[in-house]
Every structure is written in structure tokens, then in C-alpha cells.
Amino acid sequence: MPHDLGAGMLVAKDHEQKQITGAVLAKRGAAVIGPAGVGKTALLSAVTRLLDPARFEVVWTAATEAGSRIPFGVFRGLCCVEAPLDHGRTYGLVRRELGRRAGQRTPVLVIDDVHRLDEWSAALVLSLAADGSLRLVVAARSGLEMSDAVVALWKDKYLERLDLTPLCRADTGRLVCALVNGEAARTTVDLLFRWTGGNPLFVTELVRHARVTRRLQQSCGLWWWRGPLTVPPRLAELFDRELHGLGPVQRDALDAVALGEPLPLPVLEEVAPDVVECLEARGFVRTTESGGQILVRLSGPMLGAAARQRLPLLRRRRLAGALLAASTLPVPQPDQVNRARWQLDAHGPVDADLLTLAAETTYRHDPELACRFARRALDRSSAAAVPLARALVELGDTAQARKVLERARAKATEPDARLSLEIALAEHRCWADRDPARAADELATLRAEEPTPGDLAALDGAHALVLLFGGRTGAAMNVAERVLRRPAHGPGVASARLVLAVCRALTGRTKEAVTLADDAPTGRSCPAHLSELAAVVRDFRVLWPASNATGTSSTSHVPGVARESAHDHRAGTPGQRHGAESALLGGYLQWLVGHRPEAVALLREAVGQQSGGRRLFRTEASCWLAVCLAEEGEPDAAERVLAGCRSDQVAVVPGQTHWAQAAVAAARGDQMTASASARKAAEAARDAGCWAVEVEYLTYAAWLAPDRPPPGVVDRLALAVRHVDAPRLVAGAEAVLALSRESGAELLDHAVRLDALGMGAQAWRLAESAVAALRREGGHRLGDAVMLVGKLRERLGVAPAAAPSEALTAREVEIASLAAGGLSDRAISDRLALSVRTVESHLARIYRKLGVHSRRDLPAVLGRS
């Protein structure tokens, strides 16, 4: 057996390797126990490679199912004999052969799949272990019956037992990244972990097969899983062997569960009676109780996918028909997606309304299945064109999506159906064509045709959405309020409530926004096309978080957001599409509290998630990432991110692109351009009536100033902050206003307040200004200010500021700005007509004066030197 078999699957097993190696060196050996695919063989291969070949001779063999029916089957190849054997003769032959191979070294016998040994071989292995003249390392699968002799190997302490468990989510992520030789998206890792349960073999085979079939694709520097779960041939064969021996009724039951899990037990019993207990005992299915009924599921997603893939057409048709018939029983109905799938598989009459509803439910997380549902329903109902078009947009076929809607509109005869298609076309214009202004005009024209009161709510709800994503916050708020004033229900009302919550937040009325967010539609009450916006609204308070009772920035309510490493973020909560919104909002929150590397990791993933489908928050994700990259000293990378969204007209938060451009200019040391761009961003927010956003931008512009904030910024900020109730925004704005007044005690109070809100960088600057002001004033709180500066410097990793006499010269400022912008020493020398050695000498003095160690630190301190 090759020693490197499965070596690629070994991840995070350093402790286990040391334990087994120690057992081989100091004891008689080890037994590795674990489920199939957990990496037992890979671990044994790694251990044997660590053994010194000058001291040990490793001999591999493996027990097989066929060999288990032959006495001493596992040793016949080793001894090269075919004649009948008995215990004594075989024992002697094995000892002599191992001794011949080892010579003066110690033989190490490795037996894989020891649970398959025939009883004679098992007894012989026990004798070899008891003898002590060799080292024995065996691997066995857990959960199976084994002979007494095999169990005695570790029960009687001959071998040290080690139980292997599946990988945790973080280790699964490391394995996936190693297999793709790059970074995998957090949601992709979540999917693979949920599907495989951390089984290294399953993960390895899935990833390798997905690379070949293009289920795994690289985008925005990350690897993404595209489409539903498919089982590679090697794993399909493994599952077929596992299912070998099931009777026809047991197969029917297992396949029925695969077609519709979770299945109510009465429905399954109607299709395949009296076999569920047997399947549960053998580990193929599991049962749970929910809502007073027993539900049956398969033991894992991989088994279900494998069962569905190998189902012949006629068998699938028969079982689907049986499930449909059984679902008419007076028991709680299986969910609508399963019933819709059974209708497709049974190839009989279909319920167009059911298929349309199923398509609406699935188009985001499984657009291929949604297309199947909607296409089958389209012959009977024009309403199916809407989810079909949405599914096609998710698949990237926007042109075909428009054709579907236009053809359906041309055929529609009922006014209600025609209006729904007109609304869908306008929404397509907004999110697929990226033209919210024209979409809003189309919806306004439809409203002028005086639709019925029932249609008016749907029309106005869509109109409010399009206005919001076109940056027309005030107009969107007016339309949403108009919808909610009328007694109505349905998707239009849900849209209006979500839009109004966002508008309240953008305009600075965050307390009202929180109340609206708490009442936002969730789960099944939320239409599928609003689910992404609804998720953002529910957690929108992350945009301007309040302080909690302890005075520290509250982050625990944001999904997947805690102060962890970037890798831990990528291994967050499992779910097919879960994490798309938490990556966006979580990344922004990490930026707010100064954790920029974590913010970059999350926002890079958010940009990838917003690169397909409706791309609701593409602009926000790109601009937030660009800001973080710029502040990390990577302005060129930030520019590349911005290039993809500069002309995009879809944005909820106005002025984002100008704000990101300000950050890039600041990173390059171009303070004039940075300040001008920040003011443009503030003007865009002011024109949209977004007081909260304007305060954000004005505060940012003020921090860009090397000394006191510009008077124009201060005056406008003093006016704008009166309309905002978000604690973080108010605290930041009031700190800027205090900076303009230069009162030492006031500056210190605001520095303490910002520090309590997690705004460490701003608090540090205010504290330094407080020290300078208190020295001039002779204030008694100078000691407190100095202590705060020291604490913040230590926490932020900032070197002490240079003395005033060490101020940069004009030439040094010029060189420092170019270096902060990413230019190399050679590029700076070419631009300024200086020698490289002169540039290096200037940079050495700049680093000493500013108290930094490299050009990477320059962007953060250049404006404050």
C-alpha cells in the first residue's frame, strides 16, 4: 500500500501525529478509530513518514471485505503462500518475513481497516501485539461490529487507542483553502462543512470534483461554490457500497426521504411501511419531533444527494407519485417546495400556483430548481414569469429574463396580471439594467393610469424601493409613508415598511428606524425578493450602533461579528446563502471599531456576493472595501475595487463613491483632493436629505484636516448633527466641534467618550490635542490626558509622536506623501529627479521623525505628524 495514500486530506492533526508517533517509539503501537473518510489512512501515512528509516521498517497491508472470507486472508500476500494455513505456521511465517525485511531494524506492521479481519487473522494480530517484538499500528472504522480479538488490542492495553473526530469548521476552511490553493469564501466553507460534517474525504472529493465541473469558481480573489450539491463518482460508489444489502422496501423508504426530507412519519409509512426503525438503527435516517409530529431525515446531506443522483427516472416517478398521494393524508403537509418537486418528478398534472410559489421561494438559493418550477408553471400562469425572470437574473442571464417578462406581458389579458408584469419589468430595469431613474419614471407612469386600490399598494411599494436604491431618500420615504397610511397588506406593504426603516436611519431618526426594523417582515412572512433587504434592515443598527449599558460599542447583535481573526469570520454560521448580509454589515462594523484587516476580509467577501444577481448593495460593499484598503495603505487596490462600481447608479447610501475617493486620495497624501471629495460626498447626502450620512461624511472630512477642521465643515456639521440621534455619529460630530474650540478639558471629555464607543483612532487624536491644549492652559487634568494618550497609543500600536523640533521639511513631506501612496524608492527618485540613495536617506529621517518603522505606517500618521 503506498505510504502517501490520502496525504492531501490531512489537516490539523499535529497532536494526533505526535500521540501515535510516541506510541510507536515508546510503546507497542497504536489503534486509530474513526468514521469512514475522517482521515485515518492519511494520518497513518503521515506518521510512518516521520519514522526514522534507519531504525524502523514499515510494512503496510489492508483488510478487505473479500479477504474477510478467507482464513488468514490479510497475511497471504505478505507470506506469499496459497496452501492451507494454521495459527502456528502463519505466526512463524509472518515473524520471519517481517524480520527478513527489517534486518537489524524494528518492524512496524500497519494494518488498515482492521475491522474487516477474518477471525483467524484477528487472533494472529492479537498474538503479534502481545509478543512485543514489533510495533503494530492499526486503523478501524467506528460504529461497526468487530471481533473480540480486534477489540482486545486496545481494551487489553496492547495498543494505545486514539479516536479521530471530523474537522471543525475552521479546519474545514483550512483544508478547502489548501485544496484550491487560495482563499475560499466564508459561505462556501459553511456550505462544505454543513454538507460534509467536516469529513476530510468528503471535503477533498467535493472540492476536486467541483474544480473540474466548475461548481467552484474564483471571483474577487475568493473561491465560491455555485449551484446545488453534486456527489463525485468516488463518493457515489462509497455510498452505494454502504447501501448494499438494503431490501426493496428499505430502498423505497430511503429514496422517498431523499426526495422530500424532512418527511412526516405517516407520509413515509404510507409509501414504505415498517422499515423506518430498521433504517434508523443502521444509521441511514434520523427522526426528530417538531410541532407534535415525527419528522424523518437522512443521516446527512451527502447521502441524500447521492441517493437522488442515482435514482432512475421511472423509480423517481413512481416514488414521487406515491408521496403526492400520501401527502393528502390528514396530517401536517410537507412543505410547498417538496410538493412542487414531487409534481415535477411524477410527470402528472401540476398546480401552477404551487409551482410559482415554490419558484419564488427557491430562486435566490437554488435558481436552477426555480427555473424548472417556473417554466413548468408558465404554460398555465403568466405569474410564473416573474420568479422565472428573477431566477435567470441570479444565473446571470439578464437578457433572457427581460424577454420572459416581455413575452408574458404581451400575452397577459387580466389587468392585475399585466400590472404585476409591468412592475417586474420596472424592477428589472432598476437592478438588472442598473437604471433606477428610468425604472422610477416607468412606475410613476403606471400610477398615473389609476390602478385599483389593491394594485396601488404593490405599485407604490415597488416605487418606494426603486426610489430608495436610486438614492432619492426623501421621495422614497414619502411614497412609503403613503402606502402605510392606507389599510392594505401584501408585498407592497412589506416593501414600504422596509424602505421606511432604511429612510429613517439615513435621515438620522434611528430610534424610529429601530422600531420599524423590529416590525420588519421575517421568515415566510417576507417575500423572497425582499429577503436580502429585510436581513439588512433587521441588523441595520450596525450602521450607527448605540453604546450599551457598559459604555462600550455593542457588536454582539450582528451575526457572525465578534473580534476574531479574519479566518474565523470566513468560517461563520452555516447555510446556503446565510452570511451575505452579515459579511456586508459585519465588515462595516469592523471598520467602525478599527479592526481593518477583519473588515477587509469580510468586505472582500461581500463584494463577491454582490457581483451576481440583483446586486442590491454592490456600491456600498465596493466603497466600504475601498475605504478600508485605502486606510490599510493600499490605495491602488482600493482604486481597482472602485473601478467596478463608479458608473453604477444603484446605491442606497448617497455619496459613497466620493467618500471612497476621499479615502484613496488621503492614502496617497493628497489632502486637497481628499477634502474636496469628502465635501462632494456630504453635498450628495445633503441633497438626498440624509442627515445621518451627511454627518458621517462631514466628520470624516474634518478628521482629514491636519490641524483644526475647516470652518465651513464645522458650521455645516453643527447644523446637521441636530437632526441626528445616533449616539456614535453624534459623539463623533461633537468631538470635531470640540476640536475646533480647542478647550483642553472639553477635548479630554470627548476623547474618553469616543474611546468608550470603540472609536480609538479618533479618541487618540483628540487626546493628543487635549494634552497640547492643557499644556497651554495649565489645566489640572493634564496628567489624565497624558495617561489616556499612552493607553491609546499602546492599544493602537502607535509610536510616540515626534517632538516639534523634528517637524518634516517640505521635501520630506513630498517624499512621505509619495511613499504613503505606494510608490517605490525608484519611482520616487524618477519623479523628483533624485538618486535612490537620497530618497532612502530622506525616508530614514522621515521614519525617525514620525516614530514609525516602514512606509506602511505612513498613511495613518502623515496627516498628524
PDB file of N, CA, C and O in Angstrom, residues 481-502:
ATOM      1  N   GLU A 481     -44.460  56.177   3.274  1.00  0.00           N
ATOM      2  CA  GLU A 481     -45.423  56.651   4.275  1.00  0.00           C
ATOM      3  C   GLU A 481     -46.836  56.652   3.713  1.00  0.00           C
ATOM      4  O   GLU A 481     -47.803  56.332   4.415  1.00  0.00           O
ATOM      5  N   ARG A 482     -46.966  56.979   2.440  1.00  0.00           N
ATOM      6  CA  ARG A 482     -48.281  56.981   1.804  1.00  0.00           C
ATOM      7  C   ARG A 482     -48.875  55.571   1.764  1.00  0.00           C
ATOM      8  O   ARG A 482     -50.066  55.371   2.014  1.00  0.00           O
ATOM      9  N   VAL A 483     -48.040  54.577   1.497  1.00  0.00           N
ATOM     10  CA  VAL A 483     -48.517  53.192   1.475  1.00  0.00           C
ATOM     11  C   VAL A 483     -48.997  52.763   2.852  1.00  0.00           C
ATOM     12  O   VAL A 483     -50.068  52.160   3.003  1.00  0.00           O
ATOM     13  N   LEU A 484     -48.218  53.090   3.876  1.00  0.00           N
ATOM     14  CA  LEU A 484     -48.536  52.627   5.228  1.00  0.00           C
ATOM     15  C   LEU A 484     -49.715  53.364   5.847  1.00  0.00           C
ATOM     16  O   LEU A 484     -50.289  52.884   6.827  1.00  0.00           O
ATOM     17  N   ARG A 485     -50.061  54.494   5.292  1.00  0.00           N
ATOM     18  CA  ARG A 485     -51.249  55.198   5.794  1.00  0.00           C
ATOM     19  C   ARG A 485     -52.543  54.540   5.325  1.00  0.00           C
ATOM     20  O   ARG A 485     -53.595  54.746   5.916  1.00  0.00           O
ATOM     21  N   ARG A 486     -52.470  53.758   4.249  1.00  0.00           N
ATOM     22  CA  ARG A 486     -53.673  53.124   3.716  1.00  0.00           C
ATOM     23  C   ARG A 486     -53.835  51.727   4.300  1.00  0.00           C
ATOM     24  O   ARG A 486     -52.840  51.027   4.533  1.00  0.00           O
ATOM     25  N   PRO A 487     -55.070  51.289   4.558  1.00  0.00           N
ATOM     26  CA  PRO A 487     -55.275  49.908   5.028  1.00  0.00           C
ATOM     27  C   PRO A 487     -55.048  48.928   3.880  1.00  0.00           C
ATOM     28  O   PRO A 487     -55.835  48.862   2.932  1.00  0.00           O
ATOM     29  N   ALA A 488     -53.949  48.210   3.929  1.00  0.00           N
ATOM     30  CA  ALA A 488     -53.624  47.252   2.875  1.00  0.00           C
ATOM     31  C   ALA A 488     -52.665  46.213   3.439  1.00  0.00           C
ATOM     32  O   ALA A 488     -52.197  46.324   4.577  1.00  0.00           O
ATOM     33  N   HIS A 489     -52.381  45.197   2.648  1.00  0.00           N
ATOM     34  CA  HIS A 489     -51.436  44.165   3.053  1.00  0.00           C
ATOM     35  C   HIS A 489     -50.799  43.602   1.796  1.00  0.00           C
ATOM     36  O   HIS A 489     -51.213  43.910   0.675  1.00  0.00           O
ATOM     37  N   GLY A 490     -49.795  42.756   1.985  1.00  0.00           N
ATOM     38  CA  GLY A 490     -49.141  42.144   0.843  1.00  0.00           C
ATOM     39  C   GLY A 490     -47.720  42.648   0.666  1.00  0.00           C
ATOM     40  O   GLY A 490     -47.188  43.412   1.489  1.00  0.00           O
ATOM     41  N   PRO A 491     -47.066  42.232  -0.450  1.00  0.00           N
ATOM     42  CA  PRO A 491     -45.662  42.605  -0.676  1.00  0.00           C
ATOM     43  C   PRO A 491     -45.434  44.109  -0.720  1.00  0.00           C
ATOM     44  O   PRO A 491     -44.380  44.589  -0.298  1.00  0.00           O
ATOM     45  N   GLY A 492     -46.421  44.870  -1.249  1.00  0.00           N
ATOM     46  CA  GLY A 492     -46.245  46.315  -1.315  1.00  0.00           C
ATOM     47  C   GLY A 492     -46.089  46.946   0.048  1.00  0.00           C
ATOM     48  O   GLY A 492     -45.267  47.842   0.259  1.00  0.00           O
ATOM     49  N   VAL A 493     -46.872  46.482   1.016  1.00  0.00           N
ATOM     50  CA  VAL A 493     -46.786  46.998   2.385  1.00  0.00           C
ATOM     51  C   VAL A 493     -45.460  46.584   3.021  1.00  0.00           C
ATOM     52  O   VAL A 493     -44.811  47.377   3.721  1.00  0.00           O
ATOM     53  N   ALA A 494     -45.055  45.330   2.778  1.00  0.00           N
ATOM     54  CA  ALA A 494     -43.763  44.872   3.313  1.00  0.00           C
ATOM     55  C   ALA A 494     -42.626  45.712   2.746  1.00  0.00           C
ATOM     56  O   ALA A 494     -41.703  46.114   3.482  1.00  0.00           O
ATOM     57  N   SER A 495     -42.686  46.002   1.453  1.00  0.00           N
ATOM     58  CA  SER A 495     -41.654  46.852   0.836  1.00  0.00           C
ATOM     59  C   SER A 495     -41.632  48.227   1.489  1.00  0.00           C
ATOM     60  O   SER A 495     -40.562  48.756   1.824  1.00  0.00           O
ATOM     61  N   ALA A 496     -42.818  48.809   1.668  1.00  0.00           N
ATOM     62  CA  ALA A 496     -42.897  50.154   2.239  1.00  0.00           C
ATOM     63  C   ALA A 496     -42.323  50.199   3.647  1.00  0.00           C
ATOM     64  O   ALA A 496     -41.618  51.142   4.015  1.00  0.00           O
ATOM     65  N   ARG A 497     -42.610  49.171   4.440  1.00  0.00           N
ATOM     66  CA  ARG A 497     -42.105  49.161   5.817  1.00  0.00           C
ATOM     67  C   ARG A 497     -40.572  49.069   5.823  1.00  0.00           C
ATOM     68  O   ARG A 497     -39.899  49.751   6.598  1.00  0.00           O
ATOM     69  N   LEU A 498     -40.015  48.227   4.966  1.00  0.00           N
ATOM     70  CA  LEU A 498     -38.559  48.097   4.895  1.00  0.00           C
ATOM     71  C   LEU A 498     -37.921  49.397   4.414  1.00  0.00           C
ATOM     72  O   LEU A 498     -36.908  49.844   4.962  1.00  0.00           O
ATOM     73  N   VAL A 499     -38.517  49.977   3.372  1.00  0.00           N
ATOM     74  CA  VAL A 499     -37.976  51.230   2.842  1.00  0.00           C
ATOM     75  C   VAL A 499     -38.015  52.323   3.900  1.00  0.00           C
ATOM     76  O   VAL A 499     -37.041  53.074   4.087  1.00  0.00           O
ATOM     77  N   LEU A 500     -39.114  52.424   4.619  1.00  0.00           N
ATOM     78  CA  LEU A 500     -39.240  53.479   5.619  1.00  0.00           C
ATOM     79  C   LEU A 500     -38.218  53.299   6.737  1.00  0.00           C
ATOM     80  O   LEU A 500     -37.661  54.291   7.244  1.00  0.00           O
ATOM     81  N   ALA A 501     -37.954  52.057   7.130  1.00  0.00           N
ATOM     82  CA  ALA A 501     -36.945  51.819   8.167  1.00  0.00           C
ATOM     83  C   ALA A 501     -35.577  52.319   7.717  1.00  0.00           C
ATOM     84  O   ALA A 501     -34.851  52.990   8.477  1.00  0.00           O
ATOM     85  N   VAL A 502     -35.193  52.015   6.470  1.00  0.00           N
ATOM     86  CA  VAL A 502     -33.897  52.472   5.962  1.00  0.00           C
ATOM     87  C   VAL A 502     -33.873  53.999   5.857  1.00  0.00           C
ATOM     88  O   VAL A 502     -32.888  54.647   6.233  1.00  0.00           O
TER      89      VAL A 502
END
